[in-house]
Amino acid sequence: VDWNSLNAHLAKRGSSGRRISASAREHYGSIHQLLAYLRSKRVNNPYRFLRISKKDRLIREALDAWCHSFSPRERNKTLADQKN
């Protein structure tokens, strides 16, 4: 969660925004709970305050590399390299 952006957005609401921001950290048991809480406080599009973690990026890159290895072009290239 990009807490700085969320705090800046909620600061526009004044003291009620600061209360929502403080309570949001308490409701951060899961992303689902946090988003539900922010929606209940009428924060529009709360998912815009989410960030992709480094671990998620690594998993996505590994999955893309694995899927790419099954493409016909890569299989044929591997077979050609093995014959040589």
PDB file of N, CA and C in Angstrom:
ATOM      1  N   VAL A   1       0.858  -1.175   0.000  1.00  0.00           N
ATOM      2  CA  VAL A   1       0.000   0.000   0.000  1.00  0.00           C
ATOM      3  C   VAL A   1       0.897   1.227   0.000  1.00  0.00           C
ATOM      4  N   ASP A   2       0.550   2.183  -0.841  1.00  0.00           N
ATOM      5  CA  ASP A   2       1.276   3.453  -0.886  1.00  0.00           C
ATOM      6  C   ASP A   2       0.634   4.385   0.142  1.00  0.00           C
ATOM      7  N   TRP A   3       1.100   4.262   1.380  1.00  0.00           N
ATOM      8  CA  TRP A   3       0.502   5.002   2.480  1.00  0.00           C
ATOM      9  C   TRP A   3       0.658   6.509   2.311  1.00  0.00           C
ATOM     10  N   ASN A   4       1.780   6.957   1.741  1.00  0.00           N
ATOM     11  CA  ASN A   4       1.989   8.399   1.560  1.00  0.00           C
ATOM     12  C   ASN A   4       0.936   8.992   0.633  1.00  0.00           C
ATOM     13  N   SER A   5       0.649   8.314  -0.467  1.00  0.00           N
ATOM     14  CA  SER A   5      -0.370   8.803  -1.399  1.00  0.00           C
ATOM     15  C   SER A   5      -1.754   8.769  -0.758  1.00  0.00           C
ATOM     16  N   LEU A   6      -2.033   7.702  -0.038  1.00  0.00           N
ATOM     17  CA  LEU A   6      -3.329   7.594   0.633  1.00  0.00           C
ATOM     18  C   LEU A   6      -3.480   8.713   1.661  1.00  0.00           C
ATOM     19  N   ASN A   7      -2.441   8.961   2.447  1.00  0.00           N
ATOM     20  CA  ASN A   7      -2.496  10.031   3.450  1.00  0.00           C
ATOM     21  C   ASN A   7      -2.688  11.391   2.789  1.00  0.00           C
ATOM     22  N   ALA A   8      -1.985  11.630   1.675  1.00  0.00           N
ATOM     23  CA  ALA A   8      -2.115  12.910   0.983  1.00  0.00           C
ATOM     24  C   ALA A   8      -3.539  13.089   0.442  1.00  0.00           C
ATOM     25  N   HIS A   9      -4.099  12.022  -0.081  1.00  0.00           N
ATOM     26  CA  HIS A   9      -5.468  12.085  -0.597  1.00  0.00           C
ATOM     27  C   HIS A   9      -6.462  12.361   0.527  1.00  0.00           C
ATOM     28  N   LEU A  10      -6.294  11.662   1.634  1.00  0.00           N
ATOM     29  CA  LEU A  10      -7.237  11.813   2.745  1.00  0.00           C
ATOM     30  C   LEU A  10      -7.039  13.138   3.481  1.00  0.00           C
ATOM     31  N   ALA A  11      -5.843  13.717   3.394  1.00  0.00           N
ATOM     32  CA  ALA A  11      -5.586  14.990   4.065  1.00  0.00           C
ATOM     33  C   ALA A  11      -6.474  16.096   3.513  1.00  0.00           C
ATOM     34  N   LYS A  12      -6.913  15.946   2.280  1.00  0.00           N
ATOM     35  CA  LYS A  12      -7.809  16.939   1.671  1.00  0.00           C
ATOM     36  C   LYS A  12      -9.154  17.006   2.391  1.00  0.00           C
ATOM     37  N   ARG A  13      -9.471  15.961   3.141  1.00  0.00           N
ATOM     38  CA  ARG A  13     -10.741  15.920   3.878  1.00  0.00           C
ATOM     39  C   ARG A  13     -10.626  16.538   5.269  1.00  0.00           C
ATOM     40  N   GLY A  14      -9.443  16.963   5.632  1.00  0.00           N
ATOM     41  CA  GLY A  14      -9.248  17.588   6.942  1.00  0.00           C
ATOM     42  C   GLY A  14      -9.131  16.554   8.045  1.00  0.00           C
ATOM     43  N   SER A  15      -9.709  16.868   9.212  1.00  0.00           N
ATOM     44  CA  SER A  15      -9.561  15.991  10.373  1.00  0.00           C
ATOM     45  C   SER A  15     -10.225  14.638  10.157  1.00  0.00           C
ATOM     46  N   SER A  16     -11.330  14.593   9.417  1.00  0.00           N
ATOM     47  CA  SER A  16     -11.964  13.297   9.174  1.00  0.00           C
ATOM     48  C   SER A  16     -11.048  12.417   8.319  1.00  0.00           C
ATOM     49  N   GLY A  17     -10.298  13.025   7.403  1.00  0.00           N
ATOM     50  CA  GLY A  17      -9.344  12.273   6.594  1.00  0.00           C
ATOM     51  C   GLY A  17      -8.233  11.677   7.425  1.00  0.00           C
ATOM     52  N   ARG A  18      -7.761  12.436   8.405  1.00  0.00           N
ATOM     53  CA  ARG A  18      -6.699  11.914   9.297  1.00  0.00           C
ATOM     54  C   ARG A  18      -7.226  10.740  10.123  1.00  0.00           C
ATOM     55  N   ARG A  19      -8.481  10.827  10.564  1.00  0.00           N
ATOM     56  CA  ARG A  19      -9.066   9.711  11.312  1.00  0.00           C
ATOM     57  C   ARG A  19      -9.212   8.481  10.427  1.00  0.00           C
ATOM     58  N   ILE A  20      -9.658   8.695   9.195  1.00  0.00           N
ATOM     59  CA  ILE A  20      -9.800   7.568   8.259  1.00  0.00           C
ATOM     60  C   ILE A  20      -8.430   6.940   8.002  1.00  0.00           C
ATOM     61  N   SER A  21      -7.414   7.784   7.831  1.00  0.00           N
ATOM     62  CA  SER A  21      -6.062   7.283   7.571  1.00  0.00           C
ATOM     63  C   SER A  21      -5.554   6.438   8.737  1.00  0.00           C
ATOM     64  N   ALA A  22      -5.758   6.927   9.945  1.00  0.00           N
ATOM     65  CA  ALA A  22      -5.308   6.181  11.123  1.00  0.00           C
ATOM     66  C   ALA A  22      -6.077   4.865  11.247  1.00  0.00           C
ATOM     67  N   SER A  23      -7.371   4.896  11.016  1.00  0.00           N
ATOM     68  CA  SER A  23      -8.169   3.674  11.102  1.00  0.00           C
ATOM     69  C   SER A  23      -7.840   2.701   9.985  1.00  0.00           C
ATOM     70  N   ALA A  24      -7.453   3.229   8.818  1.00  0.00           N
ATOM     71  CA  ALA A  24      -7.110   2.356   7.696  1.00  0.00           C
ATOM     72  C   ALA A  24      -5.937   1.456   8.061  1.00  0.00           C
ATOM     73  N   ARG A  25      -4.980   1.995   8.772  1.00  0.00           N
ATOM     74  CA  ARG A  25      -3.826   1.181   9.183  1.00  0.00           C
ATOM     75  C   ARG A  25      -4.255   0.070  10.145  1.00  0.00           C
ATOM     76  N   GLU A  26      -5.261   0.345  10.962  1.00  0.00           N
ATOM     77  CA  GLU A  26      -5.775  -0.680  11.867  1.00  0.00           C
ATOM     78  C   GLU A  26      -6.535  -1.764  11.104  1.00  0.00           C
ATOM     79  N   HIS A  27      -7.183  -1.401  10.016  1.00  0.00           N
ATOM     80  CA  HIS A  27      -7.977  -2.343   9.230  1.00  0.00           C
ATOM     81  C   HIS A  27      -7.144  -3.080   8.194  1.00  0.00           C
ATOM     82  N   TYR A  28      -5.837  -2.935   8.280  1.00  0.00           N
ATOM     83  CA  TYR A  28      -4.965  -3.548   7.286  1.00  0.00           C
ATOM     84  C   TYR A  28      -4.625  -4.988   7.657  1.00  0.00           C
ATOM     85  N   GLY A  29      -5.620  -5.767   8.060  1.00  0.00           N
ATOM     86  CA  GLY A  29      -5.420  -7.191   8.307  1.00  0.00           C
ATOM     87  C   GLY A  29      -5.167  -7.920   7.003  1.00  0.00           C
ATOM     88  N   SER A  30      -5.821  -7.434   5.949  1.00  0.00           N
ATOM     89  CA  SER A  30      -5.622  -7.943   4.593  1.00  0.00           C
ATOM     90  C   SER A  30      -5.943  -6.808   3.629  1.00  0.00           C
ATOM     91  N   ILE A  31      -5.507  -6.959   2.410  1.00  0.00           N
ATOM     92  CA  ILE A  31      -5.800  -5.943   1.407  1.00  0.00           C
ATOM     93  C   ILE A  31      -7.306  -5.852   1.192  1.00  0.00           C
ATOM     94  N   HIS A  32      -7.962  -7.008   1.197  1.00  0.00           N
ATOM     95  CA  HIS A  32      -9.414  -7.035   1.005  1.00  0.00           C
ATOM     96  C   HIS A  32     -10.120  -6.221   2.092  1.00  0.00           C
ATOM     97  N   GLN A  33      -9.721  -6.415   3.337  1.00  0.00           N
ATOM     98  CA  GLN A  33     -10.337  -5.675   4.436  1.00  0.00           C
ATOM     99  C   GLN A  33     -10.062  -4.184   4.305  1.00  0.00           C
ATOM    100  N   LEU A  34      -8.841  -3.835   3.933  1.00  0.00           N
ATOM    101  CA  LEU A  34      -8.485  -2.432   3.793  1.00  0.00           C
ATOM    102  C   LEU A  34      -9.317  -1.763   2.700  1.00  0.00           C
ATOM    103  N   LEU A  35      -9.420  -2.414   1.536  1.00  0.00           N
ATOM    104  CA  LEU A  35     -10.193  -1.833   0.437  1.00  0.00           C
ATOM    105  C   LEU A  35     -11.667  -1.699   0.807  1.00  0.00           C
ATOM    106  N   ALA A  36     -12.197  -2.705   1.489  1.00  0.00           N
ATOM    107  CA  ALA A  36     -13.598  -2.643   1.922  1.00  0.00           C
ATOM    108  C   ALA A  36     -13.808  -1.478   2.896  1.00  0.00           C
ATOM    109  N   TYR A  37     -12.871  -1.294   3.806  1.00  0.00           N
ATOM    110  CA  TYR A  37     -12.965  -0.190   4.762  1.00  0.00           C
ATOM    111  C   TYR A  37     -12.923   1.155   4.043  1.00  0.00           C
ATOM    112  N   LEU A  38     -11.979   1.304   3.114  1.00  0.00           N
ATOM    113  CA  LEU A  38     -11.864   2.576   2.395  1.00  0.00           C
ATOM    114  C   LEU A  38     -13.115   2.854   1.561  1.00  0.00           C
ATOM    115  N   ARG A  39     -13.664   1.814   0.951  1.00  0.00           N
ATOM    116  CA  ARG A  39     -14.906   2.006   0.185  1.00  0.00           C
ATOM    117  C   ARG A  39     -16.043   2.432   1.112  1.00  0.00           C
ATOM    118  N   SER A  40     -16.084   1.848   2.311  1.00  0.00           N
ATOM    119  CA  SER A  40     -17.152   2.207   3.252  1.00  0.00           C
ATOM    120  C   SER A  40     -17.034   3.664   3.695  1.00  0.00           C
ATOM    121  N   LYS A  41     -15.842   4.223   3.608  1.00  0.00           N
ATOM    122  CA  LYS A  41     -15.604   5.626   3.967  1.00  0.00           C
ATOM    123  C   LYS A  41     -15.657   6.533   2.736  1.00  0.00           C
ATOM    124  N   ARG A  42     -16.188   5.982   1.637  1.00  0.00           N
ATOM    125  CA  ARG A  42     -16.390   6.714   0.390  1.00  0.00           C
ATOM    126  C   ARG A  42     -15.083   7.213  -0.245  1.00  0.00           C
ATOM    127  N   VAL A  43     -14.051   6.381  -0.164  1.00  0.00           N
ATOM    128  CA  VAL A  43     -12.818   6.658  -0.906  1.00  0.00           C
ATOM    129  C   VAL A  43     -12.990   5.980  -2.257  1.00  0.00           C
ATOM    130  N   ASN A  44     -13.057   6.783  -3.310  1.00  0.00           N
ATOM    131  CA  ASN A  44     -13.267   6.240  -4.650  1.00  0.00           C
ATOM    132  C   ASN A  44     -12.000   5.587  -5.182  1.00  0.00           C
ATOM    133  N   ASN A  45     -12.172   4.471  -5.867  1.00  0.00           N
ATOM    134  CA  ASN A  45     -11.058   3.737  -6.492  1.00  0.00           C
ATOM    135  C   ASN A  45      -9.890   3.490  -5.529  1.00  0.00           C
ATOM    136  N   PRO A  46     -10.131   2.867  -4.398  1.00  0.00           N
ATOM    137  CA  PRO A  46      -9.054   2.704  -3.414  1.00  0.00           C
ATOM    138  C   PRO A  46      -7.902   1.828  -3.894  1.00  0.00           C
ATOM    139  N   TYR A  47      -8.136   1.025  -4.944  1.00  0.00           N
ATOM    140  CA  TYR A  47      -7.070   0.162  -5.451  1.00  0.00           C
ATOM    141  C   TYR A  47      -5.930   0.978  -6.044  1.00  0.00           C
ATOM    142  N   ARG A  48      -6.161   2.261  -6.355  1.00  0.00           N
ATOM    143  CA  ARG A  48      -5.082   3.075  -6.930  1.00  0.00           C
ATOM    144  C   ARG A  48      -3.955   3.325  -5.933  1.00  0.00           C
ATOM    145  N   PHE A  49      -4.193   3.027  -4.661  1.00  0.00           N
ATOM    146  CA  PHE A  49      -3.167   3.205  -3.651  1.00  0.00           C
ATOM    147  C   PHE A  49      -2.371   1.922  -3.400  1.00  0.00           C
ATOM    148  N   LEU A  50      -2.637   0.882  -4.177  1.00  0.00           N
ATOM    149  CA  LEU A  50      -1.909  -0.377  -4.037  1.00  0.00           C
ATOM    150  C   LEU A  50      -0.659  -0.347  -4.912  1.00  0.00           C
ATOM    151  N   ARG A  51       0.382  -0.988  -4.449  1.00  0.00           N
ATOM    152  CA  ARG A  51       1.621  -1.116  -5.215  1.00  0.00           C
ATOM    153  C   ARG A  51       1.926  -2.587  -5.392  1.00  0.00           C
ATOM    154  N   ILE A  52       2.636  -2.912  -6.467  1.00  0.00           N
ATOM    155  CA  ILE A  52       3.074  -4.285  -6.707  1.00  0.00           C
ATOM    156  C   ILE A  52       4.357  -4.511  -5.907  1.00  0.00           C
ATOM    157  N   SER A  53       4.392  -5.590  -5.144  1.00  0.00           N
ATOM    158  CA  SER A  53       5.582  -5.871  -4.346  1.00  0.00           C
ATOM    159  C   SER A  53       6.678  -6.485  -5.217  1.00  0.00           C
ATOM    160  N   LYS A  54       7.904  -6.429  -4.730  1.00  0.00           N
ATOM    161  CA  LYS A  54       9.039  -6.990  -5.466  1.00  0.00           C
ATOM    162  C   LYS A  54       8.849  -8.490  -5.677  1.00  0.00           C
ATOM    163  N   LYS A  55       8.310  -9.159  -4.675  1.00  0.00           N
ATOM    164  CA  LYS A  55       8.093 -10.599  -4.771  1.00  0.00           C
ATOM    165  C   LYS A  55       7.098 -10.927  -5.877  1.00  0.00           C
ATOM    166  N   ASP A  56       6.030 -10.125  -5.990  1.00  0.00           N
ATOM    167  CA  ASP A  56       5.046 -10.338  -7.046  1.00  0.00           C
ATOM    168  C   ASP A  56       5.673 -10.175  -8.428  1.00  0.00           C
ATOM    169  N   ARG A  57       6.557  -9.185  -8.553  1.00  0.00           N
ATOM    170  CA  ARG A  57       7.212  -8.949  -9.835  1.00  0.00           C
ATOM    171  C   ARG A  57       8.107 -10.130 -10.204  1.00  0.00           C
ATOM    172  N   LEU A  58       8.842 -10.672  -9.229  1.00  0.00           N
ATOM    173  CA  LEU A  58       9.707 -11.826  -9.484  1.00  0.00           C
ATOM    174  C   LEU A  58       8.892 -13.049  -9.896  1.00  0.00           C
ATOM    175  N   ILE A  59       7.770 -13.254  -9.234  1.00  0.00           N
ATOM    176  CA  ILE A  59       6.910 -14.391  -9.561  1.00  0.00           C
ATOM    177  C   ILE A  59       6.367 -14.240 -10.979  1.00  0.00           C
ATOM    178  N   ARG A  60       5.937 -13.041 -11.328  1.00  0.00           N
ATOM    179  CA  ARG A  60       5.401 -12.801 -12.668  1.00  0.00           C
ATOM    180  C   ARG A  60       6.474 -13.031 -13.741  1.00  0.00           C
ATOM    181  N   GLU A  61       7.697 -12.564 -13.495  1.00  0.00           N
ATOM    182  CA  GLU A  61       8.788 -12.757 -14.449  1.00  0.00           C
ATOM    183  C   GLU A  61       9.117 -14.241 -14.609  1.00  0.00           C
ATOM    184  N   ALA A  62       9.141 -14.973 -13.506  1.00  0.00           N
ATOM    185  CA  ALA A  62       9.433 -16.405 -13.570  1.00  0.00           C
ATOM    186  C   ALA A  62       8.336 -17.144 -14.331  1.00  0.00           C
ATOM    187  N   LEU A  63       7.093 -16.784 -14.087  1.00  0.00           N
ATOM    188  CA  LEU A  63       5.982 -17.421 -14.782  1.00  0.00           C
ATOM    189  C   LEU A  63       6.023 -17.119 -16.278  1.00  0.00           C
ATOM    190  N   ASP A  64       6.336 -15.875 -16.630  1.00  0.00           N
ATOM    191  CA  ASP A  64       6.448 -15.522 -18.051  1.00  0.00           C
ATOM    192  C   ASP A  64       7.561 -16.313 -18.722  1.00  0.00           C
ATOM    193  N   ALA A  65       8.709 -16.454 -18.056  1.00  0.00           N
ATOM    194  CA  ALA A  65       9.823 -17.220 -18.624  1.00  0.00           C
ATOM    195  C   ALA A  65       9.437 -18.685 -18.790  1.00  0.00           C
ATOM    196  N   TRP A  66       8.742 -19.226 -17.803  1.00  0.00           N
ATOM    197  CA  TRP A  66       8.311 -20.624 -17.864  1.00  0.00           C
ATOM    198  C   TRP A  66       7.329 -20.827 -19.012  1.00  0.00           C
ATOM    199  N   CYS A  67       6.342 -19.931 -19.141  1.00  0.00           N
ATOM    200  CA  CYS A  67       5.357 -20.045 -20.228  1.00  0.00           C
ATOM    201  C   CYS A  67       6.035 -19.905 -21.588  1.00  0.00           C
ATOM    202  N   HIS A  68       6.999 -19.016 -21.675  1.00  0.00           N
ATOM    203  CA  HIS A  68       7.711 -18.786 -22.932  1.00  0.00           C
ATOM    204  C   HIS A  68       8.465 -20.045 -23.366  1.00  0.00           C
ATOM    205  N   SER A  69       8.905 -20.838 -22.399  1.00  0.00           N
ATOM    206  CA  SER A  69       9.665 -22.046 -22.729  1.00  0.00           C
ATOM    207  C   SER A  69       8.798 -23.097 -23.425  1.00  0.00           C
ATOM    208  N   PHE A  70       7.476 -22.962 -23.338  1.00  0.00           N
ATOM    209  CA  PHE A  70       6.574 -23.914 -23.983  1.00  0.00           C
ATOM    210  C   PHE A  70       6.152 -23.483 -25.389  1.00  0.00           C
ATOM    211  N   SER A  71       6.595 -22.319 -25.826  1.00  0.00           N
ATOM    212  CA  SER A  71       6.196 -21.860 -27.153  1.00  0.00           C
ATOM    213  C   SER A  71       6.876 -22.721 -28.211  1.00  0.00           C
ATOM    214  N   PRO A  72       6.212 -22.978 -29.342  1.00  0.00           N
ATOM    215  CA  PRO A  72       6.798 -23.817 -30.397  1.00  0.00           C
ATOM    216  C   PRO A  72       8.146 -23.290 -30.880  1.00  0.00           C
ATOM    217  N   ARG A  73       8.275 -21.990 -30.985  1.00  0.00           N
ATOM    218  CA  ARG A  73       9.524 -21.405 -31.450  1.00  0.00           C
ATOM    219  C   ARG A  73      10.684 -21.778 -30.514  1.00  0.00           C
ATOM    220  N   GLU A  74      10.462 -21.678 -29.226  1.00  0.00           N
ATOM    221  CA  GLU A  74      11.513 -22.008 -28.251  1.00  0.00           C
ATOM    222  C   GLU A  74      11.797 -23.509 -28.250  1.00  0.00           C
ATOM    223  N   ARG A  75      10.747 -24.329 -28.341  1.00  0.00           N
ATOM    224  CA  ARG A  75      10.946 -25.784 -28.376  1.00  0.00           C
ATOM    225  C   ARG A  75      11.773 -26.181 -29.584  1.00  0.00           C
ATOM    226  N   ASN A  76      11.433 -25.629 -30.756  1.00  0.00           N
ATOM    227  CA  ASN A  76      12.169 -25.956 -31.975  1.00  0.00           C
ATOM    228  C   ASN A  76      13.612 -25.478 -31.898  1.00  0.00           C
ATOM    229  N   LYS A  77      13.822 -24.325 -31.315  1.00  0.00           N
ATOM    230  CA  LYS A  77      15.178 -23.802 -31.159  1.00  0.00           C
ATOM    231  C   LYS A  77      15.994 -24.721 -30.244  1.00  0.00           C
ATOM    232  N   THR A  78      15.376 -25.178 -29.163  1.00  0.00           N
ATOM    233  CA  THR A  78      16.061 -26.073 -28.213  1.00  0.00           C
ATOM    234  C   THR A  78      16.396 -27.391 -28.895  1.00  0.00           C
ATOM    235  N   LEU A  79      15.454 -27.932 -29.668  1.00  0.00           N
ATOM    236  CA  LEU A  79      15.713 -29.196 -30.382  1.00  0.00           C
ATOM    237  C   LEU A  79      16.831 -29.023 -31.404  1.00  0.00           C
ATOM    238  N   ALA A  80      16.850 -27.906 -32.107  1.00  0.00           N
ATOM    239  CA  ALA A  80      17.903 -27.637 -33.092  1.00  0.00           C
ATOM    240  C   ALA A  80      19.264 -27.526 -32.418  1.00  0.00           C
ATOM    241  N   ASP A  81      19.289 -26.882 -31.253  1.00  0.00           N
ATOM    242  CA  ASP A  81      20.553 -26.735 -30.511  1.00  0.00           C
ATOM    243  C   ASP A  81      21.049 -28.078 -30.015  1.00  0.00           C
ATOM    244  N   GLN A  82      20.134 -28.976 -29.639  1.00  0.00           N
ATOM    245  CA  GLN A  82      20.519 -30.282 -29.132  1.00  0.00           C
ATOM    246  C   GLN A  82      21.072 -31.164 -30.261  1.00  0.00           C
ATOM    247  N   LYS A  83      20.575 -30.980 -31.481  1.00  0.00           N
ATOM    248  CA  LYS A  83      21.059 -31.775 -32.616  1.00  0.00           C
ATOM    249  C   LYS A  83      22.460 -31.366 -33.014  1.00  0.00           C
ATOM    250  N   ASN A  84      22.808 -30.126 -32.796  1.00  0.00           N
ATOM    251  CA  ASN A  84      24.134 -29.609 -33.183  1.00  0.00           C
ATOM    252  C   ASN A  84      25.120 -29.923 -32.148  1.00  0.00           C
TER     253      ASN A  84
END
